[in-house]
mmCIF file of C-alpha atoms in Angstrom:
data_model
loop_
_atom_site.group_PDB
_atom_site.id
_atom_site.type_symbol
_atom_site.label_atom_id
_atom_site.label_comp_id
_atom_site.label_asym_id
_atom_site.label_seq_id
_atom_site.Cartn_x
_atom_site.Cartn_y
_atom_site.Cartn_z
ATOM 1 C CA MET A 1 -171.181 55.601 159.046
ATOM 2 C CA LEU A 2 -171.213 58.442 156.839
ATOM 3 C CA ASP A 3 -172.673 58.154 153.355
ATOM 4 C CA VAL A 4 -173.335 61.644 151.707
ATOM 5 C CA ARG A 5 -174.705 60.593 148.195
ATOM 6 C CA SER A 6 -174.956 62.990 144.962
ATOM 7 C CA LEU A 7 -175.212 66.019 147.162
ATOM 8 C CA SER A 8 -175.849 69.416 145.217
ATOM 9 C CA THR A 9 -176.164 72.802 147.077
ATOM 10 C CA GLY A 10 -175.034 76.122 147.981
ATOM 11 C CA TYR A 11 -176.438 79.779 148.807
ATOM 12 C CA GLN A 12 -179.073 82.011 147.743
ATOM 13 C CA GLY A 13 -179.282 80.664 144.307
ATOM 14 C CA THR A 14 -175.328 79.850 143.631
ATOM 15 C CA GLN A 15 -174.468 76.479 143.093
ATOM 16 C CA ILE A 16 -171.453 75.570 145.020
ATOM 17 C CA LEU A 17 -171.328 71.525 145.331
ATOM 18 C CA TRP A 18 -172.214 69.663 142.141
ATOM 19 C CA ASP A 19 -173.179 66.121 142.920
ATOM 20 C CA VAL A 20 -170.685 65.263 145.656
ATOM 21 C CA SER A 21 -170.796 61.784 147.160
ATOM 22 C CA ILE A 22 -168.045 61.105 149.885
ATOM 23 C CA HIS A 23 -168.308 58.379 152.866
ATOM 24 C CA ILE A 24 -166.613 57.517 156.365
ATOM 25 C CA ASN A 25 -166.069 54.495 158.000
ATOM 26 C CA GLN A 26 -166.477 53.538 161.567
ATOM 27 C CA ALA A 27 -163.339 55.507 163.681
ATOM 28 C CA GLU A 28 -161.805 56.495 160.657
ATOM 29 C CA ILE A 29 -159.783 60.127 159.849
ATOM 30 C CA VAL A 30 -160.971 61.663 156.236
ATOM 31 C CA SER A 31 -159.073 64.223 154.961
ATOM 32 C CA LEU A 32 -160.985 66.889 152.918
ATOM 33 C CA LEU A 33 -158.667 68.851 150.735
ATOM 34 C CA GLY A 34 -158.768 71.211 148.002
ATOM 35 C CA PRO A 35 -158.073 74.726 147.004
ATOM 36 C CA ASN A 36 -159.938 78.049 148.691
ATOM 37 C CA GLY A 37 -163.366 78.248 147.374
ATOM 38 C CA SER A 38 -163.781 74.679 146.247
ATOM 39 C CA GLY A 39 -166.678 73.725 148.736
ATOM 40 C CA LYS A 40 -164.808 71.996 151.683
ATOM 41 C CA SER A 41 -166.754 74.152 154.288
ATOM 42 C CA THR A 42 -169.968 73.861 152.421
ATOM 43 C CA LEU A 43 -169.804 70.139 152.225
ATOM 44 C CA MET A 44 -169.138 70.035 156.123
ATOM 45 C CA ASN A 45 -172.212 72.606 156.740
ATOM 46 C CA SER A 46 -174.469 70.472 154.837
ATOM 47 C CA ILE A 47 -173.256 67.253 157.080
ATOM 48 C CA SER A 48 -173.914 69.113 160.031
ATOM 49 C CA GLY A 49 -177.125 70.752 158.789
ATOM 50 C CA LEU A 50 -175.899 74.420 158.485
ATOM 51 C CA VAL A 51 -176.654 74.052 154.628
ATOM 52 C CA LYS A 52 -179.505 72.733 153.309
ATOM 53 C CA PRO A 53 -178.886 70.326 150.398
ATOM 54 C CA TRP A 54 -180.708 71.139 147.047
ATOM 55 C CA ALA A 55 -180.259 67.511 145.667
ATOM 56 C CA GLY A 56 -178.891 64.421 147.127
ATOM 57 C CA ASP A 57 -178.942 62.622 150.403
ATOM 58 C CA ILE A 58 -176.899 62.517 153.922
ATOM 59 C CA PHE A 59 -177.081 59.067 155.589
ATOM 60 C CA PHE A 60 -175.510 58.760 159.334
ATOM 61 C CA GLU A 61 -175.438 55.112 160.565
ATOM 62 C CA LYS A 62 -178.401 54.102 157.727
ATOM 63 C CA GLN A 63 -180.446 57.091 159.024
ATOM 64 C CA CYS A 64 -181.208 59.647 156.609
ATOM 65 C CA LEU A 65 -180.622 63.132 157.894
ATOM 66 C CA THR A 66 -181.824 65.416 154.670
ATOM 67 C CA GLU A 67 -184.463 66.828 156.185
ATOM 68 C CA MET A 68 -183.348 67.054 159.832
ATOM 69 C CA ALA A 69 -182.440 70.240 161.493
ATOM 70 C CA ALA A 70 -178.755 70.839 162.571
ATOM 71 C CA HIS A 71 -179.679 70.948 166.227
ATOM 72 C CA GLN A 72 -181.271 67.350 165.596
ATOM 73 C CA ARG A 73 -178.195 65.845 164.269
ATOM 74 C CA LEU A 74 -176.352 66.938 167.344
ATOM 75 C CA GLY A 75 -178.549 64.046 169.122
ATOM 76 C CA LYS A 76 -177.407 61.707 166.493
ATOM 77 C CA ALA A 77 -173.755 61.754 167.429
ATOM 78 C CA ILE A 78 -172.451 64.544 165.066
ATOM 79 C CA SER A 79 -170.427 67.247 166.373
ATOM 80 C CA HIS A 80 -168.903 70.159 164.290
ATOM 81 C CA VAL A 81 -166.119 72.171 165.365
ATOM 82 C CA LEU A 82 -166.160 75.055 163.310
ATOM 83 C CA GLU A 83 -162.999 77.161 162.166
ATOM 84 C CA ARG A 84 -161.372 79.717 164.037
ATOM 85 C CA HIS A 85 -162.820 78.306 167.641
ATOM 86 C CA ARG A 86 -166.248 80.163 167.843
ATOM 87 C CA LEU A 87 -166.049 80.124 171.505
ATOM 88 C CA PHE A 88 -168.176 82.292 173.849
ATOM 89 C CA PRO A 89 -165.429 84.851 174.499
ATOM 90 C CA TYR A 90 -166.442 85.984 177.851
ATOM 91 C CA MET A 91 -167.385 82.663 179.519
ATOM 92 C CA SER A 92 -165.084 80.489 181.282
ATOM 93 C CA VAL A 93 -163.399 77.435 179.514
ATOM 94 C CA LEU A 94 -166.123 75.152 181.786
ATOM 95 C CA GLU A 95 -168.749 76.981 181.036
ATOM 96 C CA ASN A 96 -168.312 76.674 177.149
ATOM 97 C CA LEU A 97 -167.416 73.151 177.730
ATOM 98 C CA GLU A 98 -170.725 72.521 179.520
ATOM 99 C CA LEU A 99 -172.465 74.153 176.719
ATOM 100 C CA GLY A 100 -171.449 71.581 174.374
ATOM 101 C CA CYS A 101 -173.374 69.043 176.084
ATOM 102 C CA GLY A 102 -176.908 70.215 174.827
ATOM 103 C CA PRO A 103 -179.900 71.357 176.664
ATOM 104 C CA ASN A 104 -180.771 67.371 177.507
ATOM 105 C CA ALA A 105 -177.936 66.362 179.068
ATOM 106 C CA THR A 106 -178.141 64.480 182.514
ATOM 107 C CA LYS A 107 -175.701 66.059 185.539
ATOM 108 C CA GLN A 108 -174.022 62.510 185.217
ATOM 109 C CA TRP A 109 -173.608 62.975 181.316
ATOM 110 C CA VAL A 110 -171.883 66.491 182.193
ATOM 111 C CA VAL A 111 -169.528 64.830 184.602
ATOM 112 C CA ASP A 112 -168.519 61.743 182.471
ATOM 113 C CA ALA A 113 -167.908 64.290 179.610
ATOM 114 C CA LEU A 114 -165.985 66.708 181.770
ATOM 115 C CA GLU A 115 -163.810 63.878 182.847
ATOM 116 C CA ARG A 116 -163.099 62.733 179.156
ATOM 117 C CA ALA A 117 -162.497 66.556 178.122
ATOM 118 C CA TYR A 118 -159.681 66.777 181.080
ATOM 119 C CA HIS A 119 -158.246 63.340 180.003
ATOM 120 C CA LEU A 120 -157.740 64.242 176.321
ATOM 121 C CA PHE A 121 -156.645 67.890 176.992
ATOM 122 C CA PRO A 122 -155.020 67.871 180.715
ATOM 123 C CA ARG A 123 -154.158 71.906 180.262
ATOM 124 C CA LEU A 124 -158.047 72.713 180.067
ATOM 125 C CA LYS A 125 -158.553 71.422 183.571
ATOM 126 C CA ASP A 126 -155.709 73.794 184.923
ATOM 127 C CA ARG A 127 -157.425 76.459 182.770
ATOM 128 C CA ARG A 128 -161.298 75.554 183.555
ATOM 129 C CA LYS A 129 -162.244 78.854 185.362
ATOM 130 C CA GLN A 130 -160.008 81.227 182.934
ATOM 131 C CA ILE A 131 -161.971 83.226 180.444
ATOM 132 C CA ALA A 132 -162.209 81.971 177.105
ATOM 133 C CA ASN A 133 -160.530 84.639 175.224
ATOM 134 C CA THR A 134 -157.501 85.108 177.835
ATOM 135 C CA LEU A 135 -156.192 81.804 176.252
ATOM 136 C CA SER A 136 -153.479 81.542 173.897
ATOM 137 C CA GLY A 137 -155.046 80.300 170.002
ATOM 138 C CA GLY A 138 -153.971 76.763 170.613
ATOM 139 C CA GLU A 139 -155.680 76.563 174.007
ATOM 140 C CA GLN A 140 -158.849 77.969 172.661
ATOM 141 C CA GLN A 141 -158.449 75.382 169.663
ATOM 142 C CA MET A 142 -158.162 72.594 172.146
ATOM 143 C CA CYS A 143 -161.298 73.904 173.791
ATOM 144 C CA ALA A 144 -162.973 74.257 170.933
ATOM 145 C CA ILE A 145 -162.595 70.801 170.209
ATOM 146 C CA ALA A 146 -163.379 69.217 173.836
ATOM 147 C CA ARG A 147 -166.668 71.423 173.521
ATOM 148 C CA GLY A 148 -167.354 69.471 170.148
ATOM 149 C CA LEU A 149 -166.691 66.031 171.986
ATOM 150 C CA MET A 150 -168.950 67.257 175.163
ATOM 151 C CA SER A 151 -172.441 65.861 173.525
ATOM 152 C CA LYS A 152 -170.237 62.144 173.077
ATOM 153 C CA PRO A 153 -170.048 62.125 168.885
ATOM 154 C CA ARG A 154 -169.211 59.214 167.230
ATOM 155 C CA LEU A 155 -168.461 61.729 164.117
ATOM 156 C CA LEU A 156 -166.329 64.924 164.678
ATOM 157 C CA LEU A 157 -166.253 67.109 161.809
ATOM 158 C CA VAL A 158 -163.364 69.640 162.510
ATOM 159 C CA ASP A 159 -163.174 72.897 160.013
ATOM 160 C CA GLU A 160 -159.214 74.090 159.988
ATOM 161 C CA PRO A 161 -158.041 73.447 163.429
ATOM 162 C CA PHE A 162 -154.657 74.628 162.960
ATOM 163 C CA ILE A 163 -155.269 78.233 161.441
ATOM 164 C CA GLY A 164 -153.402 80.986 162.995
ATOM 165 C CA LEU A 165 -151.258 78.297 165.516
ATOM 166 C CA SER A 166 -147.307 78.164 165.766
ATOM 167 C CA PRO A 167 -145.882 74.836 164.785
ATOM 168 C CA ASN A 168 -145.504 73.701 168.541
ATOM 169 C CA MET A 169 -149.182 74.189 169.107
ATOM 170 C CA CYS A 170 -150.189 72.454 165.561
ATOM 171 C CA THR A 171 -148.632 69.435 166.717
ATOM 172 C CA GLU A 172 -150.263 69.261 170.218
ATOM 173 C CA VAL A 173 -153.667 70.028 168.341
ATOM 174 C CA LEU A 174 -152.672 67.425 165.853
ATOM 175 C CA LYS A 175 -151.756 64.852 168.878
ATOM 176 C CA ALA A 176 -155.339 65.475 170.636
ATOM 177 C CA LEU A 177 -157.109 64.990 167.326
ATOM 178 C CA GLU A 178 -155.056 61.441 167.261
ATOM 179 C CA ARG A 179 -155.909 61.087 170.815
ATOM 180 C CA VAL A 180 -159.846 61.223 170.073
ATOM 181 C CA ASN A 181 -159.800 59.058 167.203
ATOM 182 C CA ALA A 182 -158.165 56.459 169.176
ATOM 183 C CA SER A 183 -161.123 56.712 171.541
ATOM 184 C CA GLY A 184 -163.239 55.474 168.684
ATOM 185 C CA VAL A 185 -164.747 58.874 167.059
ATOM 186 C CA ALA A 186 -164.307 59.214 163.597
ATOM 187 C CA ILE A 187 -163.198 62.494 162.321
ATOM 188 C CA LEU A 188 -163.742 64.266 159.170
ATOM 189 C CA LEU A 189 -160.985 66.982 158.833
ATOM 190 C CA ILE A 190 -160.591 69.985 156.642
ATOM 191 C CA GLU A 191 -157.187 71.428 156.618
ATOM 192 C CA GLN A 192 -155.139 73.854 154.055
ATOM 193 C CA ASN A 193 -151.808 71.674 154.956
ATOM 194 C CA VAL A 194 -151.916 68.529 152.657
ATOM 195 C CA GLN A 195 -149.101 67.130 153.806
ATOM 196 C CA ARG A 196 -149.986 67.262 157.646
ATOM 197 C CA SER A 197 -153.689 66.077 157.129
ATOM 198 C CA LEU A 198 -152.676 62.954 154.957
ATOM 199 C CA GLU A 199 -150.105 62.048 157.516
ATOM 200 C CA ILE A 200 -152.840 61.465 160.169
ATOM 201 C CA SER A 201 -155.686 60.168 157.674
ATOM 202 C CA GLN A 202 -156.262 56.936 156.477
ATOM 203 C CA ARG A 203 -158.257 58.079 153.302
ATOM 204 C CA ALA A 204 -158.960 61.823 151.519
ATOM 205 C CA TYR A 205 -161.270 63.437 149.427
ATOM 206 C CA VAL A 206 -159.695 66.663 147.062
ATOM 207 C CA LEU A 207 -162.382 69.188 145.892
ATOM 208 C CA ARG A 208 -162.270 71.044 143.056
ATOM 209 C CA ASP A 209 -165.062 73.752 141.661
ATOM 210 C CA GLY A 210 -167.271 71.989 143.961
ATOM 211 C CA SER A 211 -166.953 68.346 142.629
ATOM 212 C CA ILE A 212 -164.798 65.463 143.977
ATOM 213 C CA ALA A 213 -161.514 65.679 141.891
ATOM 214 C CA LEU A 214 -159.900 62.775 143.834
ATOM 215 C CA GLU A 215 -160.334 60.278 146.000
ATOM 216 C CA ASP A 216 -158.073 57.850 147.526
ATOM 217 C CA HIS A 217 -155.797 56.100 150.531
ATOM 218 C CA ALA A 218 -153.880 58.914 152.251
ATOM 219 C CA LYS A 219 -150.738 57.128 151.712
ATOM 220 C CA ASN A 220 -151.376 57.118 148.013
ATOM 221 C CA LEU A 221 -151.773 60.660 147.733
ATOM 222 C CA ILE A 222 -148.666 62.302 149.762
ATOM 223 C CA GLY A 223 -146.468 63.329 147.101
ATOM 224 C CA ASN A 224 -148.835 62.772 144.341
ATOM 225 C CA GLY A 225 -148.275 65.124 141.150
ATOM 226 C CA ARG A 226 -152.045 65.310 141.100
ATOM 227 C CA VAL A 227 -152.896 66.809 144.254
ATOM 228 C CA GLU A 228 -150.549 69.343 143.456
ATOM 229 C CA GLN A 229 -152.059 69.867 139.839
ATOM 230 C CA ILE A 230 -155.209 70.304 141.477
ATOM 231 C CA PHE A 231 -154.027 72.922 144.288
ATOM 232 C CA PHE A 232 -151.769 75.012 142.060
ATOM 233 C CA GLY A 233 -152.961 74.083 138.674
ATOM 234 C CA VAL A 234 -149.345 72.643 137.739
ATOM 235 C CA ASN A 235 -149.010 70.381 134.912
ATOM 236 C CA HIS A 236 -146.294 68.129 134.956
ATOM 237 C CA ASN A 237 -146.634 67.177 131.415
ATOM 238 C CA HIS A 238 -145.169 70.875 130.330
#
């Protein structure tokens, strides 16, 4: 479904990613792991078009996106939920959700998308008239994910959805992501909690210093000493 081939990029002349290749299959959850500064968000931003690749290609459903602007990729069924919610704070939940549909959505599209969002996140229906910045952290995260789904993506990019949430809220958002995936949406997930992300993923890539250091089925990486080594520089041979 998504095929990133030999991607290299960075910001203002500083290279962040070096020859990175990943793929995501239909309706799969894939985790992107790695220590801070390893290039995870840069890779995700490259996929959604916020960062321009220096080299390499990005294909989605066999169509090349490499030269396509971020707003055009929304129309290609890719949606990106940035870290720390990024809601419009003084707009209502409903207004935030409606904006997620994009500028060309028909009335029926909005109605259908809202129905789906409220089905996945019943709490948002109760809160729909509430101003976004009065929601709890977990509710804001749910609103951000629901807004990302309003364009009816087949691939959802989610960057650190559990940041700053209570354990109970983490569980709730986690279950919501599993429901989203069960509805047929593939998810690329960045999350600092290795155990938590591996438990809901089919596969994972581990980045280190802007390159893929490890790639495997998630179940093979749980408790894998090499993952610990990449994150913490732990060497079990000493």
